[in-house]
Short mmCIF file of C-alpha atoms in Angstrom, two decimals:
data_model
loop_
_atom_site.label_atom_id
_atom_site.label_comp_id
_atom_site.label_asym_id
_atom_site.label_seq_id
_atom_site.Cartn_x
_atom_site.Cartn_y
_atom_site.Cartn_z
CA MET A 26 -29.12 35.85 -20.59
CA SER A 27 -29.45 38.70 -23.06
CA ARG A 28 -27.06 41.24 -21.55
CA THR A 29 -23.80 40.47 -19.81
CA ASP A 30 -21.70 43.08 -18.10
CA LEU A 31 -17.96 43.09 -17.69
CA LEU A 32 -16.87 39.50 -17.45
CA LYS A 33 -13.18 38.71 -17.40
CA GLY A 34 -12.01 36.87 -20.48
CA TYR A 35 -9.17 36.22 -22.91
CA VAL A 36 -9.28 36.49 -26.69
CA ILE A 37 -8.53 33.04 -28.08
CA HIS A 38 -9.06 33.90 -31.74
CA GLN A 39 -10.01 36.91 -33.83
CA ARG A 40 -10.64 37.30 -37.51
CA PRO A 41 -11.74 40.30 -39.58
CA MET A 42 -15.36 40.41 -40.69
CA SER A 43 -15.27 43.81 -42.40
CA ASP A 44 -13.31 47.06 -42.09
CA SER A 45 -15.04 47.96 -38.88
CA ARG A 46 -15.94 44.58 -37.39
CA LYS A 47 -14.14 41.53 -36.12
CA ILE A 48 -15.38 38.11 -35.09
CA LEU A 49 -14.02 37.25 -31.67
CA ASP A 50 -13.80 34.02 -29.75
CA ILE A 51 -13.20 34.69 -26.10
CA PHE A 52 -12.78 32.39 -23.12
CA THR A 53 -14.41 33.29 -19.80
CA ALA A 54 -14.93 31.43 -16.54
CA GLN A 55 -18.65 32.06 -16.23
CA ALA A 56 -19.70 31.52 -19.85
CA GLY A 57 -16.88 29.39 -21.26
CA ARG A 58 -16.23 30.07 -24.94
CA VAL A 59 -18.20 33.01 -26.32
CA THR A 60 -18.27 33.92 -30.01
CA GLY A 61 -19.55 37.20 -31.36
CA VAL A 62 -18.90 40.32 -33.33
CA VAL A 63 -17.14 43.41 -32.05
CA ARG A 64 -17.07 46.84 -33.67
CA ILE A 65 -13.59 48.28 -34.01
CA SER A 66 -12.16 51.56 -35.14
CA LYS A 67 -8.64 52.88 -35.59
CA LYS A 68 -8.95 54.41 -32.14
CA SER A 69 -10.08 51.20 -30.39
CA PRO A 70 -7.31 49.60 -28.37
CA ALA A 71 -5.85 46.50 -30.04
CA LEU A 72 -7.11 43.14 -28.81
CA ILE A 73 -4.10 41.09 -27.81
CA LEU A 74 -3.91 37.38 -27.10
CA PHE A 75 -3.05 36.34 -23.53
CA GLN A 76 -4.23 39.65 -22.08
CA PRO A 77 -7.15 39.69 -19.62
CA TYR A 78 -10.01 41.98 -20.66
CA LEU A 79 -13.41 42.80 -19.22
CA PHE A 80 -16.03 42.13 -21.89
CA SER A 81 -19.70 43.00 -22.10
CA TRP A 82 -22.06 41.55 -24.68
CA LEU A 83 -25.65 41.33 -25.81
CA GLY A 84 -27.67 38.59 -27.44
CA LYS A 85 -29.92 35.64 -26.71
CA GLN A 86 -28.48 33.43 -29.45
CA GLU A 87 -25.12 31.63 -29.41
CA PHE A 88 -23.54 34.36 -31.58
CA LYS A 89 -23.25 37.53 -29.46
CA THR A 90 -22.61 41.20 -30.08
CA PHE A 91 -19.79 42.49 -27.91
CA THR A 92 -20.74 45.92 -26.66
CA GLY A 93 -17.44 46.84 -25.12
CA TYR A 94 -14.13 45.72 -23.74
CA GLU A 95 -11.39 47.16 -21.60
CA SER A 96 -8.09 45.71 -20.50
CA GLU A 97 -8.05 44.32 -17.00
CA ALA A 98 -4.29 43.87 -16.62
CA ILE A 99 -1.19 43.78 -18.78
CA PRO A 100 -0.74 40.69 -21.00
CA PHE A 101 1.17 37.62 -19.89
CA ALA A 102 4.58 38.26 -21.43
CA LEU A 103 4.97 35.06 -23.40
CA LYS A 104 8.16 34.79 -25.42
CA ALA A 105 9.70 32.39 -27.88
CA GLU A 106 8.46 28.80 -27.58
CA GLN A 107 6.12 29.80 -24.75
CA LEU A 108 4.13 31.68 -27.40
CA TYR A 109 3.74 28.46 -29.39
CA CYS A 110 2.46 26.78 -26.20
CA GLY A 111 -0.02 29.64 -25.74
CA PHE A 112 -1.28 29.19 -29.32
CA TYR A 113 -1.64 25.48 -28.57
CA LEU A 114 -3.82 26.16 -25.50
CA ASN A 115 -5.98 28.56 -27.51
CA GLU A 116 -6.37 26.12 -30.37
CA LEU A 117 -7.45 23.37 -27.95
CA LEU A 118 -10.11 25.67 -26.47
CA GLN A 119 -11.26 26.80 -29.90
CA ARG A 120 -11.56 23.28 -31.25
CA LEU A 121 -12.89 21.36 -28.25
CA LEU A 122 -14.72 23.63 -25.84
CA PRO A 123 -18.47 23.85 -26.44
CA ALA A 124 -19.89 27.38 -26.59
CA LEU A 125 -21.44 29.03 -23.54
CA ASP A 126 -20.55 26.32 -21.05
CA GLU A 127 -19.41 27.49 -17.59
CA SER A 128 -15.74 26.54 -17.16
CA THR A 129 -14.44 27.91 -13.85
CA GLU A 130 -11.89 25.14 -13.21
CA LEU A 131 -10.67 25.17 -16.81
CA PHE A 132 -10.33 28.96 -16.76
CA ALA A 133 -8.19 28.73 -13.62
CA ALA A 134 -6.03 26.05 -15.28
CA TYR A 135 -5.64 28.30 -18.37
CA GLU A 136 -4.54 31.29 -16.31
CA MET A 137 -2.18 29.11 -14.29
CA ALA A 138 -0.65 27.71 -17.50
CA LEU A 139 -0.19 31.24 -18.92
CA ALA A 140 1.45 32.41 -15.69
CA ILE A 141 3.85 29.46 -15.74
CA LEU A 142 4.66 30.08 -19.42
CA ALA A 143 5.30 33.78 -18.75
CA ASN A 144 7.66 32.85 -15.89
CA GLN A 145 9.74 30.74 -18.27
CA GLN A 146 9.27 27.65 -16.08
CA PRO A 147 9.21 24.20 -17.69
CA PRO A 148 5.73 24.22 -19.23
CA GLU A 149 5.15 20.49 -19.73
CA PRO A 150 3.57 19.48 -16.39
CA HIS A 151 1.21 22.47 -16.59
CA LEU A 152 0.26 21.86 -20.21
CA ARG A 153 -0.60 18.26 -19.26
CA ARG A 154 -2.59 19.47 -16.27
CA PHE A 155 -4.52 21.83 -18.53
CA GLU A 156 -5.18 19.02 -21.02
CA LEU A 157 -6.44 16.70 -18.27
CA VAL A 158 -8.72 19.43 -16.85
CA LEU A 159 -10.03 20.09 -20.37
CA LEU A 160 -10.69 16.38 -20.95
CA ARG A 161 -12.46 16.15 -17.58
CA HIS A 162 -14.54 19.19 -18.54
CA LEU A 163 -15.52 17.37 -21.74
CA GLY A 164 -16.62 14.36 -19.68
CA TYR A 165 -13.51 12.16 -19.90
CA GLU A 166 -11.86 11.55 -16.55
CA TYR A 167 -9.31 8.77 -16.54
CA SER A 168 -8.26 6.73 -13.52
CA PHE A 169 -4.53 6.32 -12.94
CA ILE A 170 -5.07 3.71 -10.21
CA HIS A 171 -7.82 1.46 -11.56
CA GLU A 172 -8.40 -0.20 -14.91
CA GLY A 173 -10.86 1.64 -17.13
CA PHE A 174 -14.53 0.82 -16.41
CA ASN A 175 -13.78 -1.63 -13.59
CA PRO A 176 -12.43 -1.42 -10.07
CA THR A 177 -9.44 -3.75 -10.62
CA PRO A 178 -6.32 -1.91 -9.36
CA LEU A 179 -3.53 -1.34 -11.86
CA GLN A 180 -0.48 -3.55 -11.24
CA ALA A 181 3.01 -2.04 -11.09
CA ASN A 182 4.38 -4.95 -13.10
CA GLY A 183 1.49 -4.91 -15.58
CA LEU A 184 1.42 -3.55 -19.13
CA TYR A 185 -1.53 -1.52 -20.37
CA HIS A 186 -3.03 0.01 -23.47
CA PHE A 187 -4.76 3.33 -23.31
CA ASN A 188 -8.25 3.52 -24.71
CA PRO A 189 -9.58 7.10 -25.06
CA GLN A 190 -13.10 5.96 -24.17
CA GLN A 191 -12.21 3.82 -21.16
CA GLY A 192 -8.77 4.61 -19.85
CA PHE A 193 -6.09 2.01 -19.15
CA VAL A 194 -6.88 -1.58 -20.14
CA PRO A 195 -4.54 -4.50 -19.52
CA ILE A 196 -2.75 -5.97 -22.49
CA THR A 197 -3.88 -9.53 -23.01
CA THR A 198 -2.80 -11.83 -25.80
CA GLN A 199 -6.23 -11.28 -27.30
CA SER A 200 -6.13 -7.48 -27.14
CA PHE A 201 -2.55 -7.41 -28.38
CA ASP A 202 -3.64 -9.22 -31.55
CA SER A 203 -6.68 -7.02 -31.95
CA PRO A 204 -6.59 -4.79 -35.04
CA ASN A 205 -7.76 -1.86 -32.87
CA LYS A 206 -4.70 -1.82 -30.65
CA SER A 207 -3.05 1.57 -30.41
CA GLY A 208 0.45 0.15 -30.73
CA LEU A 209 1.48 1.98 -27.54
CA GLU A 210 1.94 0.25 -24.23
CA TYR A 211 2.32 1.77 -20.80
CA SER A 212 3.97 0.32 -17.74
CA GLY A 213 1.79 0.02 -14.65
CA ALA A 214 4.70 1.37 -12.57
CA ASP A 215 4.76 4.68 -14.53
CA ILE A 216 0.97 5.07 -14.37
CA LEU A 217 0.97 4.52 -10.61
CA ALA A 218 3.95 6.87 -10.22
CA TYR A 219 1.84 9.64 -11.79
CA HIS A 220 -0.96 8.82 -9.38
CA ARG A 221 1.49 9.29 -6.49
CA GLY A 222 2.31 12.77 -7.81
CA GLU A 223 5.75 12.01 -9.29
CA SER A 224 6.87 13.99 -12.33
CA SER A 225 9.90 12.08 -13.61
CA PRO A 226 10.71 12.22 -17.35
CA ALA A 227 9.13 8.75 -17.77
CA VAL A 228 5.92 9.92 -16.10
CA LEU A 229 5.79 13.12 -18.18
CA HIS A 230 6.38 11.10 -21.34
CA LEU A 231 3.53 8.75 -20.39
CA LEU A 232 1.19 11.67 -19.71
CA LYS A 233 2.10 13.34 -23.00
CA ARG A 234 1.26 10.20 -24.97
CA VAL A 235 -1.96 9.60 -23.04
CA CYS A 236 -3.16 13.21 -23.45
CA ARG A 237 -2.23 13.27 -27.12
CA HIS A 238 -4.14 10.04 -27.73
CA ALA A 239 -7.21 11.20 -25.76
CA ILE A 240 -7.25 14.62 -27.46
CA ALA A 241 -6.75 13.14 -30.93
CA ALA A 242 -9.86 11.02 -30.36
CA ARG A 243 -11.87 14.19 -29.63
CA LEU A 244 -10.41 16.26 -32.49
CA GLY A 245 -11.38 14.06 -35.39
CA ARG A 246 -9.42 14.16 -38.62
CA GLU A 247 -8.23 17.76 -38.68
CA PRO A 248 -4.90 17.91 -36.79
CA LEU A 249 -3.87 20.79 -34.51
CA ARG A 250 -2.01 23.37 -36.61
CA SER A 251 -0.11 24.87 -33.66
CA ARG A 252 1.89 21.63 -33.27
CA GLU A 253 3.64 22.43 -36.58
CA LEU A 254 5.48 25.27 -34.83
CA PHE A 255 7.31 22.87 -32.51
CA ARG A 256 8.72 20.83 -35.38
CA ARG A 257 12.47 21.01 -35.88
CA ASP A 258 13.57 20.79 -39.49
CA MET B 4 -31.90 52.62 -58.84
CA LEU B 5 -30.64 54.94 -61.62
CA SER B 6 -29.90 52.52 -64.44
CA PRO B 7 -28.43 49.02 -64.58
CA LEU B 8 -24.99 50.23 -65.68
CA ILE B 9 -24.76 52.90 -62.97
CA ASP B 10 -25.98 50.42 -60.34
CA GLN B 11 -23.32 47.99 -61.53
CA LEU B 12 -20.64 50.68 -61.20
CA ILE B 13 -21.84 51.58 -57.68
CA ALA B 14 -21.78 47.91 -56.65
CA ALA B 15 -18.29 47.50 -58.17
CA LEU B 16 -16.89 50.49 -56.27
CA ARG B 17 -17.97 48.89 -53.01
CA VAL B 18 -15.15 46.35 -53.26
CA LEU B 19 -12.84 49.11 -52.00
CA PRO B 20 -12.18 49.12 -48.25
CA GLY B 21 -14.20 51.67 -46.29
CA VAL B 22 -16.55 52.39 -49.21
CA GLY B 23 -20.20 51.96 -48.31
CA PRO B 24 -23.29 52.46 -50.54
CA LYS B 25 -23.41 56.26 -50.10
CA SER B 26 -19.73 56.83 -50.86
CA ALA B 27 -19.90 54.44 -53.84
CA GLN B 28 -22.87 56.37 -55.22
CA ARG B 29 -21.06 59.69 -54.81
CA MET B 30 -17.94 58.35 -56.51
CA ALA B 31 -19.90 56.87 -59.42
CA LEU B 32 -21.88 60.06 -60.05
CA HIS B 33 -18.80 62.23 -59.70
CA LEU B 34 -16.96 60.20 -62.35
CA LEU B 35 -19.93 60.19 -64.73
CA GLU B 36 -20.93 63.81 -64.32
CA ARG B 37 -17.68 65.65 -63.72
CA ASN B 38 -14.70 63.57 -64.66
CA ARG B 39 -15.28 61.02 -67.41
CA ALA B 40 -11.66 61.21 -68.56
CA GLY B 41 -10.54 60.46 -65.01
CA GLY B 42 -12.99 57.54 -64.92
CA GLU B 43 -11.63 56.09 -68.15
CA HIS B 44 -8.09 56.51 -66.92
CA LEU B 45 -9.04 54.75 -63.67
CA ALA B 46 -10.63 51.88 -65.59
CA LYS B 47 -7.58 51.44 -67.86
CA SER B 48 -5.16 51.63 -64.92
CA LEU B 49 -7.16 49.06 -62.98
CA LEU B 50 -7.30 46.69 -65.93
CA SER B 51 -3.59 46.88 -66.71
CA ALA B 52 -2.57 46.67 -63.04
CA CYS B 53 -4.77 43.62 -62.42
CA ALA B 54 -3.46 41.96 -65.57
CA GLN B 55 0.24 42.69 -65.10
CA VAL B 56 1.08 43.13 -61.42
CA LYS B 57 2.50 39.94 -59.91
CA ARG B 58 4.83 39.19 -57.03
CA CYS B 59 8.57 39.88 -57.06
CA ASP B 60 10.52 36.62 -57.48
CA LEU B 61 12.89 37.58 -54.68
CA CYS B 62 10.97 39.53 -52.05
CA ARG B 63 7.32 38.72 -52.90
CA THR B 64 6.16 42.33 -52.89
CA LEU B 65 3.87 43.55 -55.68
CA THR B 66 5.46 44.50 -59.01
CA GLU B 67 4.91 44.05 -62.74
CA GLN B 68 8.60 43.23 -63.26
CA PRO B 69 10.09 39.83 -62.43
CA ARG B 70 12.04 41.73 -59.74
CA CYS B 71 10.82 44.82 -57.92
CA TYR B 72 12.83 48.06 -58.19
CA ILE B 73 14.30 47.58 -54.70
CA CYS B 74 15.56 44.04 -55.36
CA ALA B 75 16.89 45.10 -58.77
CA SER B 76 18.65 48.21 -57.44
CA GLU B 77 22.43 48.10 -57.09
CA LYS B 78 22.40 51.05 -54.73
CA ARG B 79 20.59 49.12 -52.01
CA ASP B 80 22.64 47.34 -49.34
CA GLY B 81 22.36 43.63 -50.09
CA THR B 82 23.75 42.62 -46.68
CA LEU B 83 20.68 44.00 -44.84
CA LEU B 84 17.35 42.22 -45.20
CA CYS B 85 14.16 43.45 -43.56
CA VAL B 86 11.32 40.95 -43.09
CA VAL B 87 7.82 42.43 -43.06
CA GLU B 88 4.30 41.00 -43.06
CA ASN B 89 2.75 42.81 -46.04
CA PRO B 90 3.62 44.96 -49.07
CA MET B 91 2.03 47.90 -47.18
CA ASP B 92 4.74 47.49 -44.54
CA VAL B 93 7.41 47.84 -47.25
CA VAL B 94 5.82 51.19 -48.18
CA ALA B 95 5.76 52.23 -44.50
CA VAL B 96 9.45 51.40 -43.95
CA GLU B 97 10.40 53.07 -47.23
CA GLN B 98 8.57 56.23 -46.15
CA SER B 99 10.71 56.36 -43.00
CA GLY B 100 13.57 57.11 -45.43
CA THR B 101 16.17 55.49 -43.20
CA PHE B 102 16.44 51.93 -44.47
CA ARG B 103 18.78 51.24 -47.38
CA GLY B 104 18.65 47.44 -47.43
CA LYS B 105 16.32 45.00 -49.14
CA TYR B 106 13.08 43.29 -48.10
CA PHE B 107 11.32 39.99 -47.76
CA VAL B 108 7.51 39.99 -47.53
CA LEU B 109 5.88 37.10 -45.66
CA LEU B 110 2.33 37.89 -46.84
CA GLY B 111 0.99 37.12 -43.37
CA ARG B 112 2.16 35.98 -39.95
CA LEU B 113 2.11 32.66 -38.13
CA SER B 114 -1.44 32.05 -36.98
CA PRO B 115 -2.12 28.34 -36.62
CA MET B 116 -5.84 28.75 -36.02
CA ASP B 117 -6.21 30.59 -39.34
CA GLY B 118 -4.32 27.80 -41.06
CA ILE B 119 -1.19 29.94 -41.56
CA GLY B 120 1.85 27.88 -40.70
CA PRO B 121 5.52 28.18 -41.73
CA GLY B 122 4.75 26.69 -45.16
CA GLU B 123 2.29 29.46 -46.04
CA LEU B 124 4.78 32.25 -45.28
CA GLY B 125 7.40 31.29 -47.85
CA LEU B 126 10.01 30.71 -45.16
CA ASP B 127 11.77 28.12 -47.35
CA LEU B 128 12.35 30.90 -49.90
CA LEU B 129 13.67 33.19 -47.14
CA MET B 130 16.09 30.54 -45.86
CA GLU B 131 17.25 29.92 -49.42
CA ARG B 132 18.04 33.63 -49.75
CA LEU B 133 19.96 33.58 -46.46
CA ARG B 134 22.04 30.70 -47.75
CA ALA B 135 22.62 32.09 -51.22
CA GLU B 136 23.13 35.82 -50.57
CA PRO B 137 25.76 37.56 -48.43
CA ILE B 138 23.19 38.73 -45.87
CA GLY B 139 24.84 39.86 -42.62
CA GLU B 140 21.81 41.07 -40.70
CA LEU B 141 18.16 40.10 -40.81
CA ILE B 142 15.85 42.75 -39.35
CA VAL B 143 12.52 41.22 -38.35
CA ALA B 144 9.87 43.95 -38.60
CA THR B 145 6.72 41.88 -38.09
CA ASN B 146 3.94 43.62 -36.15
CA PRO B 147 4.21 43.70 -32.33
CA THR B 148 1.25 41.34 -31.88
CA MET B 149 1.61 37.92 -30.27
CA GLU B 150 1.42 36.35 -33.75
CA GLY B 151 4.07 38.78 -35.04
CA GLU B 152 6.34 37.95 -32.09
CA ALA B 153 5.94 34.21 -32.65
CA THR B 154 6.78 34.70 -36.33
CA ALA B 155 9.87 36.72 -35.40
CA PHE B 156 11.06 34.02 -33.01
CA TYR B 157 10.43 31.25 -35.56
CA ILE B 158 12.45 33.08 -38.21
CA ALA B 159 15.22 34.06 -35.77
CA GLU B 160 15.70 30.47 -34.60
CA ARG B 161 16.24 29.24 -38.13
CA ALA B 162 18.31 32.20 -39.35
CA LYS B 163 20.71 31.87 -36.42
CA GLN B 164 21.46 28.30 -37.49
CA LEU B 165 22.83 29.87 -40.69
CA ASN B 166 25.01 32.26 -38.65
CA VAL B 167 23.02 35.33 -39.67
CA THR B 168 22.65 38.12 -37.08
CA VAL B 169 18.97 38.62 -36.36
CA SER B 170 17.54 41.82 -34.89
CA ARG B 171 14.00 42.89 -34.00
CA ILE B 172 12.60 46.41 -34.44
CA ALA B 173 12.11 48.23 -31.11
CA HIS B 174 8.64 48.66 -29.58
CA GLY B 175 7.61 51.28 -27.08
CA VAL B 176 6.53 54.85 -26.54
CA PRO B 177 5.80 56.68 -29.82
CA ILE B 178 7.59 59.96 -30.50
CA GLY B 179 5.36 62.83 -29.35
CA GLY B 180 3.30 60.42 -27.21
CA GLU B 181 2.33 60.99 -23.60
CA LEU B 182 2.96 58.32 -21.01
CA GLU B 183 -0.41 58.70 -19.31
CA PHE B 184 -2.25 57.67 -22.50
CA ILE B 185 -0.08 54.66 -23.30
CA ASP B 186 -1.42 51.20 -22.49
CA GLY B 187 0.25 49.21 -19.71
CA GLY B 188 1.57 46.46 -21.99
CA THR B 189 3.43 48.90 -24.26
CA LEU B 190 4.82 50.82 -21.31
CA ALA B 191 5.99 47.60 -19.61
CA HIS B 192 7.75 46.67 -22.85
CA ALA B 193 9.31 50.13 -23.17
CA LEU B 194 10.65 49.90 -19.60
CA ALA B 195 11.99 46.38 -20.10
CA CYS B 196 13.84 47.48 -23.27
CA ARG B 197 15.16 50.80 -21.86
CA ARG B 198 18.67 51.84 -22.84
CA GLU B 199 21.40 53.86 -21.27
CA ILE B 200 21.76 57.47 -22.43
#
């Protein structure tokens, strides 16, 4: 694909390259994350985060040359802490999403999360949904009804560890003493409640810990900077 | 191309923003052929500015004094503090001729993916000023980008805990502008923030 015409996308990051050029990372459904250079002038419209644009680009290599962009609609009006959540979504995409990898389902989850954030609704369930879709896109789909890597059903009265490679594994005396244990345990009842579609505080708390653990395993040593914004001092 | 020293001067002039090889060559030859005194003055001014200009202890704008002339002035209103992203923004607000308070320069805006968090913006210093000085109103004049808005919210949340009134500069239709040429986002914002006349 050397020339692409008018694909809908969002800017997830931009940094100056020179006076008249910027390096852009955009997120599209058809091509996933696309990185390239765009020429800008004082007259070019500003590129704003969380605003849908139509982009066109050229190039056979991974690094593209954007040949044009125009706004497709007005930006999602994120305010206050919702903006921090938006930065968090963008940082996840920037850090974890491979370049030029079709991401239709993930793109839909991103737009849904932005719409929820702009409507000032509680963002947590939708952030978790986005994280789970992202993990699935990266090849990690966890079962909330069976133990990881085997068909044994989870027990409501059981206690489980979460392993980012496998999913939920039962806590045994042996695993509890293992030096690799995560230190976190999850109740089978909460895991199964999520599977049934419940979204109680306990279920949301479980999901948050699970997603955080699974994402941390993918991120490596460098932590997510956008989480600093949520800290209360 | 001409001589090593001239080539060096041309290359040095290219550090300036918007100066490409042609412009740098024109500037170098102009200084050497027509205005050597101006060139020497430029060189001396550059040397002394680079050696002496530091940041103001209070507002972090550029100055060769420990405190910039605005922070040191007794005529300025110490109860009004305007927070801006860069020293250039201080110049812009000053040129409006309407603000008589003092400033605090963040030297950036929150942008986690560029590694700019609250620590990098000197917000501890700003909060210290809010505690120590009789500041009644904090005007947040960060740029109307998403990063600028997030920075404004972050500062406002913390300043309000110290019982300081926080305001944000208005965004919308520029004076002399025409509605049909204004982008949808700006117009939506202008409508949302309309006021009674």
